[in-house]
CSV table of C-alpha atoms in Angstrom, one decimal:
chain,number,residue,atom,x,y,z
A,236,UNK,CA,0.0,0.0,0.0
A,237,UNK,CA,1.6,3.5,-1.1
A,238,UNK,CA,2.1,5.8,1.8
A,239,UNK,CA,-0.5,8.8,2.3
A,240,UNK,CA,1.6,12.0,1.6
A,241,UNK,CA,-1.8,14.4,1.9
A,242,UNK,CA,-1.8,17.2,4.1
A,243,UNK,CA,-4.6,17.9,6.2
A,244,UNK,CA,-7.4,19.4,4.6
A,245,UNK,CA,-7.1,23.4,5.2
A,246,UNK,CA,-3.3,23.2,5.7
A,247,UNK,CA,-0.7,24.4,2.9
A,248,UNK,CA,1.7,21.8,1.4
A,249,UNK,CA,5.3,21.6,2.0
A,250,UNK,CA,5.9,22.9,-1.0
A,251,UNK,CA,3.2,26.0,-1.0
A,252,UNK,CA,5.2,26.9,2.0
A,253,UNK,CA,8.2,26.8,0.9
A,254,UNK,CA,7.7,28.3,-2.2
A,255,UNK,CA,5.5,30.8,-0.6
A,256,UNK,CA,8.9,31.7,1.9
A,257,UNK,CA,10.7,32.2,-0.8
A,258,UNK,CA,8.7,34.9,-2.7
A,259,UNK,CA,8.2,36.4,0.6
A,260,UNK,CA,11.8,37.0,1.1
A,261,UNK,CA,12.2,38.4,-2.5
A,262,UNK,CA,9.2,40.5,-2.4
A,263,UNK,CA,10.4,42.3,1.1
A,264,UNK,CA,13.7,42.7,-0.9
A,265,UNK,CA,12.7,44.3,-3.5
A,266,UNK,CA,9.8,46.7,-1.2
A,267,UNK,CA,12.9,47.5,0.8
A,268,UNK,CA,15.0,48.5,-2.1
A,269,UNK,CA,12.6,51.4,-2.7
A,270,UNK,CA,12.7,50.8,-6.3
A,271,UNK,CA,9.2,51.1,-7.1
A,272,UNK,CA,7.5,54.9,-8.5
A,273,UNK,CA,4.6,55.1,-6.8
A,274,UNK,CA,4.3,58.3,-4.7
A,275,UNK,CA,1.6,56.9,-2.4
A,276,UNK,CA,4.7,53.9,-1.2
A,277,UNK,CA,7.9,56.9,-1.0
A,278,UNK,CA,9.3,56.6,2.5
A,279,UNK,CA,7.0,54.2,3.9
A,280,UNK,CA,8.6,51.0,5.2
A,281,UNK,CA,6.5,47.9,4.6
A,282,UNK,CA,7.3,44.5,6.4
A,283,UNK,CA,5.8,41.3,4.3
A,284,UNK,CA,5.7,38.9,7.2
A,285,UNK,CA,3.6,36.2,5.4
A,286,UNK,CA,3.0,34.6,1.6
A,287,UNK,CA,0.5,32.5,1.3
A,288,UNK,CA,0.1,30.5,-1.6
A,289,UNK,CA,-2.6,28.8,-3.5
A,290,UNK,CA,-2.3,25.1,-4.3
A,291,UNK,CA,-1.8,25.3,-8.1
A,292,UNK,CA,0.9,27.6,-6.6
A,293,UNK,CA,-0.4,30.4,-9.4
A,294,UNK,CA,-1.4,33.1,-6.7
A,295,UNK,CA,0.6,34.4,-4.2
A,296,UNK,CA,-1.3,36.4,-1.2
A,297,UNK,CA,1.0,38.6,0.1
A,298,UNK,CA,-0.1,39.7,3.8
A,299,UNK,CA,1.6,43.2,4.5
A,300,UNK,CA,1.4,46.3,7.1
A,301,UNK,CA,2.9,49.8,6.5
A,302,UNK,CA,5.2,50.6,9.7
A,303,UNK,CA,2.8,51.8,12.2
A,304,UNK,CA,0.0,51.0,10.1
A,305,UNK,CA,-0.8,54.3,9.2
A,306,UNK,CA,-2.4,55.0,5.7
A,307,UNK,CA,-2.5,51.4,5.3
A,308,UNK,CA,-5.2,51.3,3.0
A,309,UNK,CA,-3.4,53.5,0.9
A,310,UNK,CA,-0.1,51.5,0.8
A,311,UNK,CA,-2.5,48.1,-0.5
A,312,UNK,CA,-3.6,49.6,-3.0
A,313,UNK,CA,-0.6,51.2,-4.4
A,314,UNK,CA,1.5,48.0,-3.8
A,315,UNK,CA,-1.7,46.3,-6.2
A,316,UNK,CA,-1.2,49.2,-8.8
A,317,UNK,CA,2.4,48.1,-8.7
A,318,UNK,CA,1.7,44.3,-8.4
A,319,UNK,CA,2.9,43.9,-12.1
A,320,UNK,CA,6.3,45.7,-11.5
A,321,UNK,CA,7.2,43.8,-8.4
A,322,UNK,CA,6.0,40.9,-10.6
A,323,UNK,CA,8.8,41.2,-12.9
A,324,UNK,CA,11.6,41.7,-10.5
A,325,UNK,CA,10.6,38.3,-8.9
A,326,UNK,CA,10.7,36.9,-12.4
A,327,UNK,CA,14.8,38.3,-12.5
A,328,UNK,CA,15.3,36.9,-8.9
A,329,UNK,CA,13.4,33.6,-9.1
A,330,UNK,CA,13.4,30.3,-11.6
A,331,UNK,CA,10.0,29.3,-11.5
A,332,UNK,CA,7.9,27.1,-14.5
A,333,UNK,CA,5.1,29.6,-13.6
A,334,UNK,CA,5.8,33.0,-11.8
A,335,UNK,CA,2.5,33.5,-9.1
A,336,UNK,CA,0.4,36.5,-9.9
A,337,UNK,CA,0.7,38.4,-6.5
A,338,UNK,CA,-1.6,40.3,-4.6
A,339,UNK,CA,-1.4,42.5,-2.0
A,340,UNK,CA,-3.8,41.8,1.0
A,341,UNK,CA,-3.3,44.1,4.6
A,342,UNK,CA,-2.2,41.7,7.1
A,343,UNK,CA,-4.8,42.5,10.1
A,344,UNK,CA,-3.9,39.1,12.7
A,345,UNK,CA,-2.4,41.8,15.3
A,346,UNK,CA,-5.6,43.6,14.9
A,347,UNK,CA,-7.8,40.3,15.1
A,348,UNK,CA,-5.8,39.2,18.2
A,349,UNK,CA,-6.4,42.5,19.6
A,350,UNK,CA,-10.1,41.8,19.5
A,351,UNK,CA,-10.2,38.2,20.6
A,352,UNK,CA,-8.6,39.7,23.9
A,353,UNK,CA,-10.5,42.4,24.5
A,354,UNK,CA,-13.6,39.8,24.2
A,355,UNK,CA,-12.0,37.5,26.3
A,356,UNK,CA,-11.1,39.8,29.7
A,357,UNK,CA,-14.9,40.9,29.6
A,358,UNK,CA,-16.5,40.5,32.8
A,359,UNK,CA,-19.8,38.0,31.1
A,360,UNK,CA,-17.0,36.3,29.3
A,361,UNK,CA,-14.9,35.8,32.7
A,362,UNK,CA,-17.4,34.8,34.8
A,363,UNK,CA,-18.9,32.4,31.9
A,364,UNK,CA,-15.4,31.2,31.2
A,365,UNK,CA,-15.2,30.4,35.3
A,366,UNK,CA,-18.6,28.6,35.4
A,367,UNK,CA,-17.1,25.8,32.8
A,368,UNK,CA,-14.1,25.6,34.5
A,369,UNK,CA,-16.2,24.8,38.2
A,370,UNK,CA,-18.1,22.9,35.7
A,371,UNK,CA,-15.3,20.5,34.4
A,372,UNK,CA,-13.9,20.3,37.8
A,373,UNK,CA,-17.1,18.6,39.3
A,374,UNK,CA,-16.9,16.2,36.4
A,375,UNK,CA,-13.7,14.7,37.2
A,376,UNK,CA,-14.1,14.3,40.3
A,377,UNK,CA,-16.5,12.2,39.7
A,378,UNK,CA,-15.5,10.4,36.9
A,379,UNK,CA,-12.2,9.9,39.1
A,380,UNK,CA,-11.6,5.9,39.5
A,381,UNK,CA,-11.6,5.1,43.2
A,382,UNK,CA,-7.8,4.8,44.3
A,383,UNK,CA,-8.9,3.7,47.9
A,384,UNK,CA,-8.3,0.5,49.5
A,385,UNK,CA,-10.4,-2.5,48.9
């Protein structure tokens, strides 16, 4: 029986990873260059802290945030206007069969995390987060075997 090398379903391959580090790295290069003519991206330091790539590995989603954030919106857009420009730098920097098309998406997980915190030290959630723990605690103690004598 051949061995099952699938990934779990939702999780990128090996290879989408790898493939997705390595336009990251190039990409952040050539942002940090400052190479590019756009006014809306002069003097405005952008990190690229995650590619993600799609299976077929023809799209590359490149998650990005402007240095303090600000005018982030801005930066996304003109980093999209300039997708086809960055596009062929990767293509003098990389040996692919079949460059990605990239796109420029704002990277929001500190934001998200941000969120999920300040939903999780509410009072309702804290005390509801308390009553399943007292919950759980009355369960195992009695689902706990008997380690008494006979």
């Amino acid at each position: 029986m051949a061995p099952n090398n699938r990934h779990p379903v939702g999780m990128p391959s090996q290879r989408q990873l790898r493939v997705g580090e390595l336009v990251r790295k190039e990409v952040s290069d050539i942002l940090a260059r400052g190479t590019l003519a756009d006014p809306a991206l002069d003097g405005t330091i952008i990190s690229v802290p995650e590619v993600r790539m799609t299976p077929d590995l023809r799209l590359a989603s490149c998650l990005v945030m402007p240095l303090g954030g600000r005018d982030a919106d801005r930066v996304v857009e003109a980093l999209n206007r300039s997708a086809r420009t960055i596009r062929r730098e990767l293509a003098r920097r990389m040996t692919m069969k079949f460059l990605p098309d990239l796109r420029f998406v704002l990277d929001t997980r500190f934001d998200d995390d941000d969120r999920i915190t300040a939903l999780l030290s509410r009072d309702d959630v804290r005390r509801d987060l308390s009553e399943d723990e007292a919950d759980e605690g009355d369960e195992r103690s009695d689902d706990a075997p008997d380690r008494g004598g006979r």
